[in-house]
Amino acid sequence: MNGEDDTFRCRGGLSSPPCYAAEIAPEYFDPLAVDPGQARDVARWRKAERERLRAERQALSVTERQAVGAALMVHLRRVLDERFDGGRGRVFSAYWPIKGEPDLRPLMTELHRRGVVVALPIVETRAAPLVFRRWTPETKMVRGDWNIPVPPPDAPMETPAIALAPLVGWSADGYRLGYGGGYFDRTLAALRPRPFVIGVGFETARLRTIFPQPHDIALDLVLTEAGVRSDPEGTGSGRVSGPSASGAGPR
Protein backbone atom coordinates (compact mmCIF):
# COMPACT_ATOMS: atom_id res chain seq x y z
CA MET A 1 0.00 0.00 0.00
CA ASN A 2 1.11 3.54 -0.55
CA GLY A 3 1.10 6.11 2.22
CA GLU A 4 -2.36 7.44 1.42
CA ASP A 5 -3.99 4.02 1.28
CA ASP A 6 -2.38 2.86 4.51
CA THR A 7 -4.56 5.09 6.66
CA PHE A 8 -7.47 4.49 9.01
CA ARG A 9 -9.68 4.31 5.95
CA CYS A 10 -8.22 1.16 4.52
CA ARG A 11 -6.91 -0.97 7.35
CA GLY A 12 -8.07 -4.51 7.84
CA GLY A 13 -7.81 -6.02 4.37
CA LEU A 14 -10.19 -5.36 1.51
CA SER A 15 -12.17 -2.18 1.95
CA SER A 16 -15.66 -1.19 0.95
CA PRO A 17 -16.34 1.90 -1.18
CA PRO A 18 -16.54 4.47 1.67
CA CYS A 19 -12.86 3.81 2.35
CA TYR A 20 -12.34 5.78 -0.84
CA ALA A 21 -15.22 8.19 -0.31
CA ALA A 22 -13.34 11.16 -1.72
CA GLU A 23 -12.55 9.34 -4.95
CA ILE A 24 -15.63 7.32 -5.85
CA ALA A 25 -18.98 8.20 -7.39
CA PRO A 26 -21.70 8.59 -4.76
CA GLU A 27 -23.97 6.18 -6.59
CA TYR A 28 -21.42 3.39 -6.07
CA PHE A 29 -22.60 2.87 -2.55
CA ASP A 30 -25.02 0.74 -0.59
CA PRO A 31 -27.57 3.20 0.87
CA LEU A 32 -29.35 0.49 2.87
CA ALA A 33 -26.14 -0.36 4.72
CA VAL A 34 -26.69 -4.09 4.40
CA ASP A 35 -22.92 -4.62 4.33
CA PRO A 36 -21.70 -4.21 7.94
CA GLY A 37 -18.13 -3.64 6.76
CA GLN A 38 -19.29 -0.77 4.61
CA ALA A 39 -21.27 0.72 7.49
CA ARG A 40 -18.14 0.61 9.64
CA ASP A 41 -16.17 2.35 6.90
CA VAL A 42 -18.82 5.06 6.65
CA ALA A 43 -18.59 5.63 10.40
CA ARG A 44 -14.80 5.92 10.25
CA TRP A 45 -14.95 8.26 7.27
CA ARG A 46 -17.54 10.48 8.96
CA LYS A 47 -15.44 10.66 12.13
CA ALA A 48 -12.43 11.82 10.11
CA GLU A 49 -14.49 14.38 8.19
CA ARG A 50 -15.95 15.75 11.42
CA GLU A 51 -12.48 16.24 12.84
CA ARG A 52 -11.23 17.88 9.64
CA LEU A 53 -14.17 20.23 9.25
CA ARG A 54 -14.22 21.22 12.91
CA ALA A 55 -10.50 21.99 12.81
CA GLU A 56 -11.02 24.17 9.73
CA ARG A 57 -13.87 25.97 11.46
CA GLN A 58 -11.89 26.57 14.63
CA ALA A 59 -9.02 27.96 12.56
CA LEU A 60 -11.19 30.84 11.32
CA SER A 61 -10.66 34.20 12.95
CA VAL A 62 -13.31 35.76 15.19
CA THR A 63 -13.94 38.35 12.47
CA GLU A 64 -14.48 35.66 9.83
CA ARG A 65 -16.92 33.77 12.05
CA GLN A 66 -18.81 36.95 12.84
CA ALA A 67 -19.15 37.71 9.13
CA VAL A 68 -20.58 34.23 8.50
CA GLY A 69 -23.05 34.63 11.35
CA ALA A 70 -24.17 38.05 10.12
CA ALA A 71 -24.72 36.75 6.57
CA LEU A 72 -26.64 33.72 7.84
CA MET A 73 -28.96 35.93 9.88
CA VAL A 74 -29.76 37.96 6.75
CA HIS A 75 -30.66 34.78 4.85
CA LEU A 76 -32.67 33.36 7.74
CA ARG A 77 -34.71 36.55 8.08
CA ARG A 78 -35.51 36.37 4.39
CA VAL A 79 -36.55 32.72 4.55
CA LEU A 80 -38.74 33.31 7.60
CA ASP A 81 -40.32 36.43 6.10
CA GLU A 82 -40.96 34.95 2.66
CA ARG A 83 -42.15 31.50 3.72
CA PHE A 84 -43.48 31.73 7.26
CA ASP A 85 -44.70 35.30 7.84
CA GLY A 86 -41.61 35.96 9.89
CA GLY A 87 -42.35 32.99 12.15
CA ARG A 88 -44.99 34.89 14.14
CA GLY A 89 -47.18 32.63 16.22
CA ARG A 90 -44.87 29.65 15.70
CA VAL A 91 -42.30 27.88 17.81
CA PHE A 92 -38.79 28.35 16.43
CA SER A 93 -36.01 26.11 17.73
CA ALA A 94 -32.56 27.72 17.59
CA TYR A 95 -29.29 26.60 19.21
CA TRP A 96 -26.64 27.95 21.58
CA PRO A 97 -23.36 28.18 19.62
CA ILE A 98 -20.44 25.95 20.61
CA LYS A 99 -17.14 24.92 19.05
CA GLY A 100 -16.96 27.63 16.40
CA GLU A 101 -20.58 27.37 15.22
CA PRO A 102 -22.16 30.49 13.69
CA ASP A 103 -23.54 32.71 16.45
CA LEU A 104 -27.19 33.50 15.71
CA ARG A 105 -28.16 34.71 19.19
CA PRO A 106 -28.95 38.27 18.03
CA LEU A 107 -31.58 36.80 15.71
CA MET A 108 -33.06 34.80 18.62
CA THR A 109 -33.59 38.05 20.54
CA GLU A 110 -35.04 39.76 17.48
CA LEU A 111 -37.49 36.93 16.82
CA HIS A 112 -38.60 36.89 20.44
CA ARG A 113 -39.41 40.59 20.21
CA ARG A 114 -41.39 39.92 17.01
CA GLY A 115 -43.68 37.50 18.82
CA VAL A 116 -41.97 34.26 17.83
CA VAL A 117 -41.68 31.61 20.56
CA VAL A 118 -37.99 30.68 20.68
CA ALA A 119 -36.92 27.32 22.09
CA LEU A 120 -33.60 25.56 22.60
CA PRO A 121 -32.92 21.80 22.31
CA ILE A 122 -31.75 20.00 25.43
CA VAL A 123 -30.37 16.52 26.10
CA GLU A 124 -32.33 15.54 29.21
CA THR A 125 -32.02 11.77 28.71
CA ARG A 126 -29.05 10.13 27.04
CA ALA A 127 -29.79 8.27 23.78
CA ALA A 128 -33.32 9.71 23.70
CA PRO A 129 -34.94 12.44 21.59
CA LEU A 130 -34.11 16.03 22.49
CA VAL A 131 -36.45 18.12 24.61
CA PHE A 132 -37.21 21.72 23.61
CA ARG A 133 -37.64 24.39 26.29
CA ARG A 134 -38.63 28.03 25.85
CA TRP A 135 -35.94 30.69 25.81
CA THR A 136 -36.23 34.45 26.22
CA PRO A 137 -33.51 37.11 26.60
CA GLU A 138 -34.31 37.09 30.34
CA THR A 139 -33.93 33.31 30.77
CA LYS A 140 -31.38 32.40 33.44
CA MET A 141 -29.44 29.67 31.69
CA VAL A 142 -27.99 26.61 33.44
CA ARG A 143 -25.28 24.19 32.37
CA GLY A 144 -26.59 21.22 30.45
CA ASP A 145 -25.05 18.22 28.75
CA TRP A 146 -21.55 18.86 27.37
CA ASN A 147 -21.58 22.02 29.54
CA ILE A 148 -23.79 23.84 27.02
CA PRO A 149 -25.96 26.65 28.47
CA VAL A 150 -29.63 25.63 28.35
CA PRO A 151 -32.93 26.90 29.79
CA PRO A 152 -33.67 25.60 33.30
CA PRO A 153 -35.85 22.53 33.91
CA ASP A 154 -38.84 24.68 34.84
CA ALA A 155 -38.85 26.52 31.49
CA PRO A 156 -41.96 25.56 29.44
CA MET A 157 -41.57 22.66 27.03
CA GLU A 158 -42.32 23.43 23.40
CA THR A 159 -42.72 21.54 20.13
CA PRO A 160 -41.01 23.39 17.28
CA ALA A 161 -42.67 24.13 13.96
CA ILE A 162 -39.37 25.41 12.53
CA ALA A 163 -36.01 24.11 13.74
CA LEU A 164 -32.41 25.05 13.05
CA ALA A 165 -29.82 22.29 12.74
CA PRO A 166 -26.18 23.36 13.07
CA LEU A 167 -24.03 21.65 10.45
CA VAL A 168 -20.55 20.23 10.76
CA GLY A 169 -20.85 19.26 7.09
CA TRP A 170 -23.59 19.19 4.47
CA SER A 171 -24.33 17.93 0.98
CA ALA A 172 -26.32 19.45 -1.86
CA ASP A 173 -29.03 16.78 -1.52
CA GLY A 174 -29.85 18.14 1.93
CA TYR A 175 -28.10 15.67 4.23
CA ARG A 176 -26.34 16.77 7.39
CA LEU A 177 -23.10 15.65 8.96
CA GLY A 178 -23.54 16.34 12.67
CA TYR A 179 -21.50 15.55 15.75
CA GLY A 180 -22.18 11.82 15.64
CA GLY A 181 -24.43 11.39 18.65
CA GLY A 182 -27.55 10.75 16.57
CA TYR A 183 -29.70 13.05 18.70
CA PHE A 184 -31.03 15.20 15.91
CA ASP A 185 -32.11 12.36 13.62
CA ARG A 186 -33.61 10.53 16.61
CA THR A 187 -35.58 13.66 17.49
CA LEU A 188 -36.87 14.24 13.96
CA ALA A 189 -38.00 10.63 13.76
CA ALA A 190 -40.01 11.07 16.98
CA LEU A 191 -41.57 14.53 16.46
CA ARG A 192 -45.15 14.62 15.18
CA PRO A 193 -45.79 16.72 13.24
CA ARG A 194 -42.25 17.01 12.01
CA PRO A 195 -40.88 20.57 12.02
CA PHE A 196 -39.50 22.32 8.97
CA VAL A 197 -35.75 21.89 9.44
CA ILE A 198 -33.16 24.40 8.25
CA GLY A 199 -29.52 23.37 8.33
CA VAL A 200 -27.12 26.27 8.94
CA GLY A 201 -23.38 26.14 8.48
CA PHE A 202 -20.31 27.22 6.60
CA GLU A 203 -20.06 27.22 2.81
CA THR A 204 -16.65 25.54 3.07
CA ALA A 205 -18.24 22.56 4.88
CA ARG A 206 -19.89 21.26 1.72
CA LEU A 207 -19.29 17.57 0.99
CA ARG A 208 -19.98 15.66 -2.19
CA THR A 209 -22.01 13.20 -0.10
CA ILE A 210 -22.25 12.04 3.50
CA PHE A 211 -23.08 8.50 2.31
CA PRO A 212 -26.61 8.58 3.84
CA GLN A 213 -27.54 5.67 6.08
CA PRO A 214 -31.09 4.45 6.79
CA HIS A 215 -31.31 6.58 9.96
CA ASP A 216 -30.25 9.81 8.23
CA ILE A 217 -33.08 12.28 7.60
CA ALA A 218 -32.72 14.93 4.90
CA LEU A 219 -33.13 18.57 5.84
CA ASP A 220 -35.78 20.78 4.27
CA LEU A 221 -33.31 23.57 3.54
CA VAL A 222 -29.59 24.24 3.86
CA LEU A 223 -28.33 27.79 4.40
CA THR A 224 -24.75 29.02 4.43
CA GLU A 225 -23.30 32.50 4.27
CA ALA A 226 -23.76 32.20 0.49
CA GLY A 227 -27.54 31.77 0.81
CA VAL A 228 -29.86 28.84 0.12
CA ARG A 229 -27.67 25.91 -0.91
CA SER A 230 -30.10 23.01 -0.82
CA ASP A 231 -33.89 23.10 -1.17
CA PRO A 232 -34.84 19.51 -2.14
CA GLU A 233 -38.58 20.13 -2.39
CA GLY A 234 -38.22 23.42 -4.22
CA THR A 235 -40.63 25.48 -2.14
CA GLY A 236 -39.95 24.48 1.45
CA SER A 237 -43.52 25.28 2.40
CA GLY A 238 -45.07 21.85 2.66
CA ARG A 239 -44.43 20.85 6.24
CA VAL A 240 -45.10 23.84 8.45
CA SER A 241 -48.12 22.45 10.21
CA GLY A 242 -46.49 22.41 13.64
CA PRO A 243 -48.07 23.92 16.73
CA SER A 244 -48.58 27.62 17.13
CA ALA A 245 -47.43 29.40 20.24
CA SER A 246 -50.80 28.99 21.90
CA GLY A 247 -50.87 25.24 21.26
CA ALA A 248 -47.22 24.44 21.81
CA GLY A 249 -46.13 21.68 24.09
CA PRO A 250 -44.93 18.11 24.16
CA ARG A 251 -46.67 15.72 21.81
mmCIF file of C-alpha atoms in Angstrom:
data_model
loop_
_atom_site.group_PDB
_atom_site.id
_atom_site.type_symbol
_atom_site.label_atom_id
_atom_site.label_comp_id
_atom_site.label_asym_id
_atom_site.label_seq_id
_atom_site.Cartn_x
_atom_site.Cartn_y
_atom_site.Cartn_z
ATOM 1 C CA MET A 1 0.000 0.000 0.000
ATOM 2 C CA ASN A 2 1.107 3.539 -0.554
ATOM 3 C CA GLY A 3 1.101 6.112 2.220
ATOM 4 C CA GLU A 4 -2.363 7.437 1.415
ATOM 5 C CA ASP A 5 -3.993 4.019 1.277
ATOM 6 C CA ASP A 6 -2.380 2.861 4.513
ATOM 7 C CA THR A 7 -4.563 5.087 6.657
ATOM 8 C CA PHE A 8 -7.469 4.493 9.008
ATOM 9 C CA ARG A 9 -9.676 4.309 5.945
ATOM 10 C CA CYS A 10 -8.225 1.164 4.522
ATOM 11 C CA ARG A 11 -6.908 -0.971 7.355
ATOM 12 C CA GLY A 12 -8.066 -4.512 7.840
ATOM 13 C CA GLY A 13 -7.808 -6.017 4.375
ATOM 14 C CA LEU A 14 -10.192 -5.363 1.513
ATOM 15 C CA SER A 15 -12.174 -2.178 1.954
ATOM 16 C CA SER A 16 -15.661 -1.193 0.950
ATOM 17 C CA PRO A 17 -16.343 1.898 -1.178
ATOM 18 C CA PRO A 18 -16.542 4.469 1.667
ATOM 19 C CA CYS A 19 -12.858 3.812 2.346
ATOM 20 C CA TYR A 20 -12.340 5.779 -0.841
ATOM 21 C CA ALA A 21 -15.219 8.189 -0.312
ATOM 22 C CA ALA A 22 -13.339 11.156 -1.716
ATOM 23 C CA GLU A 23 -12.546 9.345 -4.949
ATOM 24 C CA ILE A 24 -15.631 7.320 -5.852
ATOM 25 C CA ALA A 25 -18.978 8.198 -7.391
ATOM 26 C CA PRO A 26 -21.698 8.593 -4.763
ATOM 27 C CA GLU A 27 -23.972 6.183 -6.593
ATOM 28 C CA TYR A 28 -21.418 3.392 -6.070
ATOM 29 C CA PHE A 29 -22.604 2.871 -2.552
ATOM 30 C CA ASP A 30 -25.025 0.735 -0.593
ATOM 31 C CA PRO A 31 -27.565 3.204 0.865
ATOM 32 C CA LEU A 32 -29.350 0.492 2.865
ATOM 33 C CA ALA A 33 -26.140 -0.361 4.723
ATOM 34 C CA VAL A 34 -26.688 -4.090 4.405
ATOM 35 C CA ASP A 35 -22.916 -4.622 4.333
ATOM 36 C CA PRO A 36 -21.702 -4.208 7.944
ATOM 37 C CA GLY A 37 -18.134 -3.641 6.757
ATOM 38 C CA GLN A 38 -19.285 -0.767 4.613
ATOM 39 C CA ALA A 39 -21.272 0.724 7.489
ATOM 40 C CA ARG A 40 -18.136 0.615 9.639
ATOM 41 C CA ASP A 41 -16.166 2.354 6.901
ATOM 42 C CA VAL A 42 -18.820 5.062 6.647
ATOM 43 C CA ALA A 43 -18.592 5.633 10.397
ATOM 44 C CA ARG A 44 -14.796 5.916 10.249
ATOM 45 C CA TRP A 45 -14.946 8.258 7.275
ATOM 46 C CA ARG A 46 -17.537 10.476 8.964
ATOM 47 C CA LYS A 47 -15.439 10.663 12.129
ATOM 48 C CA ALA A 48 -12.427 11.822 10.110
ATOM 49 C CA GLU A 49 -14.494 14.377 8.194
ATOM 50 C CA ARG A 50 -15.952 15.754 11.419
ATOM 51 C CA GLU A 51 -12.475 16.236 12.837
ATOM 52 C CA ARG A 52 -11.227 17.880 9.643
ATOM 53 C CA LEU A 53 -14.175 20.234 9.246
ATOM 54 C CA ARG A 54 -14.220 21.225 12.911
ATOM 55 C CA ALA A 55 -10.497 21.986 12.807
ATOM 56 C CA GLU A 56 -11.019 24.168 9.733
ATOM 57 C CA ARG A 57 -13.873 25.965 11.456
ATOM 58 C CA GLN A 58 -11.895 26.570 14.634
ATOM 59 C CA ALA A 59 -9.025 27.963 12.562
ATOM 60 C CA LEU A 60 -11.195 30.844 11.319
ATOM 61 C CA SER A 61 -10.663 34.200 12.951
ATOM 62 C CA VAL A 62 -13.306 35.759 15.190
ATOM 63 C CA THR A 63 -13.940 38.350 12.473
ATOM 64 C CA GLU A 64 -14.481 35.663 9.833
ATOM 65 C CA ARG A 65 -16.916 33.772 12.053
ATOM 66 C CA GLN A 66 -18.815 36.950 12.839
ATOM 67 C CA ALA A 67 -19.151 37.705 9.126
ATOM 68 C CA VAL A 68 -20.576 34.230 8.499
ATOM 69 C CA GLY A 69 -23.047 34.632 11.355
ATOM 70 C CA ALA A 70 -24.167 38.045 10.119
ATOM 71 C CA ALA A 71 -24.723 36.746 6.575
ATOM 72 C CA LEU A 72 -26.637 33.720 7.844
ATOM 73 C CA MET A 73 -28.964 35.933 9.876
ATOM 74 C CA VAL A 74 -29.759 37.964 6.750
ATOM 75 C CA HIS A 75 -30.661 34.782 4.848
ATOM 76 C CA LEU A 76 -32.668 33.361 7.739
ATOM 77 C CA ARG A 77 -34.712 36.546 8.080
ATOM 78 C CA ARG A 78 -35.509 36.367 4.386
ATOM 79 C CA VAL A 79 -36.555 32.718 4.548
ATOM 80 C CA LEU A 80 -38.740 33.306 7.595
ATOM 81 C CA ASP A 81 -40.315 36.427 6.099
ATOM 82 C CA GLU A 82 -40.961 34.947 2.657
ATOM 83 C CA ARG A 83 -42.146 31.499 3.722
ATOM 84 C CA PHE A 84 -43.478 31.734 7.265
ATOM 85 C CA ASP A 85 -44.699 35.297 7.837
ATOM 86 C CA GLY A 86 -41.607 35.963 9.890
ATOM 87 C CA GLY A 87 -42.354 32.989 12.147
ATOM 88 C CA ARG A 88 -44.990 34.887 14.136
ATOM 89 C CA GLY A 89 -47.185 32.628 16.222
ATOM 90 C CA ARG A 90 -44.872 29.651 15.696
ATOM 91 C CA VAL A 91 -42.299 27.882 17.812
ATOM 92 C CA PHE A 92 -38.789 28.351 16.432
ATOM 93 C CA SER A 93 -36.007 26.109 17.729
ATOM 94 C CA ALA A 94 -32.564 27.717 17.591
ATOM 95 C CA TYR A 95 -29.289 26.604 19.206
ATOM 96 C CA TRP A 96 -26.644 27.953 21.582
ATOM 97 C CA PRO A 97 -23.357 28.178 19.622
ATOM 98 C CA ILE A 98 -20.441 25.948 20.609
ATOM 99 C CA LYS A 99 -17.141 24.920 19.049
ATOM 100 C CA GLY A 100 -16.960 27.625 16.399
ATOM 101 C CA GLU A 101 -20.579 27.366 15.216
ATOM 102 C CA PRO A 102 -22.157 30.492 13.686
ATOM 103 C CA ASP A 103 -23.542 32.714 16.451
ATOM 104 C CA LEU A 104 -27.192 33.505 15.712
ATOM 105 C CA ARG A 105 -28.163 34.706 19.190
ATOM 106 C CA PRO A 106 -28.949 38.273 18.029
ATOM 107 C CA LEU A 107 -31.584 36.797 15.713
ATOM 108 C CA MET A 108 -33.056 34.802 18.617
ATOM 109 C CA THR A 109 -33.592 38.047 20.539
ATOM 110 C CA GLU A 110 -35.036 39.761 17.476
ATOM 111 C CA LEU A 111 -37.491 36.932 16.819
ATOM 112 C CA HIS A 112 -38.597 36.888 20.442
ATOM 113 C CA ARG A 113 -39.413 40.588 20.208
ATOM 114 C CA ARG A 114 -41.388 39.923 17.015
ATOM 115 C CA GLY A 115 -43.679 37.500 18.818
ATOM 116 C CA VAL A 116 -41.973 34.259 17.825
ATOM 117 C CA VAL A 117 -41.681 31.608 20.563
ATOM 118 C CA VAL A 118 -37.990 30.681 20.682
ATOM 119 C CA ALA A 119 -36.917 27.324 22.094
ATOM 120 C CA LEU A 120 -33.603 25.561 22.597
ATOM 121 C CA PRO A 121 -32.921 21.802 22.312
ATOM 122 C CA ILE A 122 -31.745 19.996 25.433
ATOM 123 C CA VAL A 123 -30.372 16.519 26.097
ATOM 124 C CA GLU A 124 -32.326 15.538 29.209
ATOM 125 C CA THR A 125 -32.024 11.774 28.712
ATOM 126 C CA ARG A 126 -29.051 10.126 27.042
ATOM 127 C CA ALA A 127 -29.789 8.270 23.775
ATOM 128 C CA ALA A 128 -33.318 9.707 23.701
ATOM 129 C CA PRO A 129 -34.945 12.443 21.595
ATOM 130 C CA LEU A 130 -34.108 16.028 22.485
ATOM 131 C CA VAL A 131 -36.451 18.115 24.612
ATOM 132 C CA PHE A 132 -37.207 21.719 23.607
ATOM 133 C CA ARG A 133 -37.643 24.392 26.290
ATOM 134 C CA ARG A 134 -38.633 28.027 25.852
ATOM 135 C CA TRP A 135 -35.939 30.694 25.807
ATOM 136 C CA THR A 136 -36.231 34.451 26.219
ATOM 137 C CA PRO A 137 -33.512 37.109 26.605
ATOM 138 C CA GLU A 138 -34.312 37.086 30.344
ATOM 139 C CA THR A 139 -33.929 33.314 30.768
ATOM 140 C CA LYS A 140 -31.378 32.403 33.437
ATOM 141 C CA MET A 141 -29.442 29.667 31.693
ATOM 142 C CA VAL A 142 -27.987 26.608 33.436
ATOM 143 C CA ARG A 143 -25.278 24.191 32.370
ATOM 144 C CA GLY A 144 -26.589 21.223 30.447
ATOM 145 C CA ASP A 145 -25.054 18.217 28.747
ATOM 146 C CA TRP A 146 -21.546 18.861 27.371
ATOM 147 C CA ASN A 147 -21.581 22.015 29.540
ATOM 148 C CA ILE A 148 -23.788 23.838 27.018
ATOM 149 C CA PRO A 149 -25.958 26.651 28.466
ATOM 150 C CA VAL A 150 -29.625 25.628 28.351
ATOM 151 C CA PRO A 151 -32.926 26.897 29.789
ATOM 152 C CA PRO A 152 -33.673 25.599 33.301
ATOM 153 C CA PRO A 153 -35.853 22.526 33.913
ATOM 154 C CA ASP A 154 -38.843 24.683 34.841
ATOM 155 C CA ALA A 155 -38.853 26.517 31.485
ATOM 156 C CA PRO A 156 -41.959 25.560 29.445
ATOM 157 C CA MET A 157 -41.574 22.658 27.033
ATOM 158 C CA GLU A 158 -42.320 23.434 23.400
ATOM 159 C CA THR A 159 -42.723 21.540 20.130
ATOM 160 C CA PRO A 160 -41.008 23.389 17.276
ATOM 161 C CA ALA A 161 -42.668 24.127 13.965
ATOM 162 C CA ILE A 162 -39.370 25.413 12.535
ATOM 163 C CA ALA A 163 -36.006 24.113 13.745
ATOM 164 C CA LEU A 164 -32.407 25.046 13.051
ATOM 165 C CA ALA A 165 -29.821 22.286 12.741
ATOM 166 C CA PRO A 166 -26.178 23.361 13.067
ATOM 167 C CA LEU A 167 -24.030 21.646 10.447
ATOM 168 C CA VAL A 168 -20.553 20.228 10.761
ATOM 169 C CA GLY A 169 -20.846 19.257 7.091
ATOM 170 C CA TRP A 170 -23.590 19.194 4.465
ATOM 171 C CA SER A 171 -24.326 17.928 0.981
ATOM 172 C CA ALA A 172 -26.325 19.448 -1.860
ATOM 173 C CA ASP A 173 -29.027 16.781 -1.521
ATOM 174 C CA GLY A 174 -29.849 18.135 1.935
ATOM 175 C CA TYR A 175 -28.096 15.667 4.232
ATOM 176 C CA ARG A 176 -26.339 16.772 7.388
ATOM 177 C CA LEU A 177 -23.099 15.649 8.957
ATOM 178 C CA GLY A 178 -23.541 16.335 12.673
ATOM 179 C CA TYR A 179 -21.495 15.553 15.745
ATOM 180 C CA GLY A 180 -22.180 11.825 15.640
ATOM 181 C CA GLY A 181 -24.432 11.390 18.650
ATOM 182 C CA GLY A 182 -27.550 10.748 16.567
ATOM 183 C CA TYR A 183 -29.703 13.047 18.701
ATOM 184 C CA PHE A 184 -31.034 15.201 15.906
ATOM 185 C CA ASP A 185 -32.113 12.364 13.616
ATOM 186 C CA ARG A 186 -33.607 10.534 16.613
ATOM 187 C CA THR A 187 -35.583 13.657 17.494
ATOM 188 C CA LEU A 188 -36.868 14.245 13.955
ATOM 189 C CA ALA A 189 -38.000 10.635 13.755
ATOM 190 C CA ALA A 190 -40.009 11.075 16.978
ATOM 191 C CA LEU A 191 -41.575 14.526 16.463
ATOM 192 C CA ARG A 192 -45.150 14.619 15.178
ATOM 193 C CA PRO A 193 -45.789 16.723 13.239
ATOM 194 C CA ARG A 194 -42.249 17.012 12.011
ATOM 195 C CA PRO A 195 -40.876 20.573 12.019
ATOM 196 C CA PHE A 196 -39.498 22.320 8.968
ATOM 197 C CA VAL A 197 -35.745 21.890 9.439
ATOM 198 C CA ILE A 198 -33.159 24.401 8.245
ATOM 199 C CA GLY A 199 -29.516 23.369 8.326
ATOM 200 C CA VAL A 200 -27.117 26.272 8.942
ATOM 201 C CA GLY A 201 -23.379 26.135 8.483
ATOM 202 C CA PHE A 202 -20.307 27.220 6.602
ATOM 203 C CA GLU A 203 -20.060 27.221 2.813
ATOM 204 C CA THR A 204 -16.650 25.542 3.070
ATOM 205 C CA ALA A 205 -18.239 22.561 4.883
ATOM 206 C CA ARG A 206 -19.889 21.262 1.716
ATOM 207 C CA LEU A 207 -19.290 17.572 0.995
ATOM 208 C CA ARG A 208 -19.981 15.660 -2.190
ATOM 209 C CA THR A 209 -22.007 13.196 -0.100
ATOM 210 C CA ILE A 210 -22.252 12.039 3.497
ATOM 211 C CA PHE A 211 -23.085 8.499 2.310
ATOM 212 C CA PRO A 212 -26.606 8.584 3.839
ATOM 213 C CA GLN A 213 -27.537 5.667 6.084
ATOM 214 C CA PRO A 214 -31.087 4.450 6.794
ATOM 215 C CA HIS A 215 -31.309 6.580 9.955
ATOM 216 C CA ASP A 216 -30.247 9.806 8.226
ATOM 217 C CA ILE A 217 -33.076 12.282 7.603
ATOM 218 C CA ALA A 218 -32.724 14.925 4.903
ATOM 219 C CA LEU A 219 -33.132 18.574 5.839
ATOM 220 C CA ASP A 220 -35.776 20.779 4.268
ATOM 221 C CA LEU A 221 -33.310 23.571 3.543
ATOM 222 C CA VAL A 222 -29.587 24.243 3.862
ATOM 223 C CA LEU A 223 -28.335 27.790 4.404
ATOM 224 C CA THR A 224 -24.745 29.021 4.433
ATOM 225 C CA GLU A 225 -23.299 32.504 4.273
ATOM 226 C CA ALA A 226 -23.762 32.200 0.494
ATOM 227 C CA GLY A 227 -27.536 31.770 0.808
ATOM 228 C CA VAL A 228 -29.862 28.836 0.117
ATOM 229 C CA ARG A 229 -27.667 25.911 -0.910
ATOM 230 C CA SER A 230 -30.103 23.005 -0.824
ATOM 231 C CA ASP A 231 -33.888 23.099 -1.173
ATOM 232 C CA PRO A 232 -34.839 19.512 -2.135
ATOM 233 C CA GLU A 233 -38.578 20.131 -2.393
ATOM 234 C CA GLY A 234 -38.225 23.417 -4.215
ATOM 235 C CA THR A 235 -40.631 25.480 -2.135
ATOM 236 C CA GLY A 236 -39.953 24.476 1.454
ATOM 237 C CA SER A 237 -43.521 25.276 2.402
ATOM 238 C CA GLY A 238 -45.074 21.849 2.657
ATOM 239 C CA ARG A 239 -44.431 20.852 6.236
ATOM 240 C CA VAL A 240 -45.103 23.839 8.446
ATOM 241 C CA SER A 241 -48.118 22.453 10.210
ATOM 242 C CA GLY A 242 -46.490 22.411 13.635
ATOM 243 C CA PRO A 243 -48.072 23.920 16.729
ATOM 244 C CA SER A 244 -48.582 27.617 17.134
ATOM 245 C CA ALA A 245 -47.428 29.397 20.243
ATOM 246 C CA SER A 246 -50.796 28.989 21.900
ATOM 247 C CA GLY A 247 -50.875 25.243 21.256
ATOM 248 C CA ALA A 248 -47.218 24.444 21.813
ATOM 249 C CA GLY A 249 -46.127 21.678 24.095
ATOM 250 C CA PRO A 250 -44.928 18.111 24.160
ATOM 251 C CA ARG A 251 -46.673 15.723 21.811
#
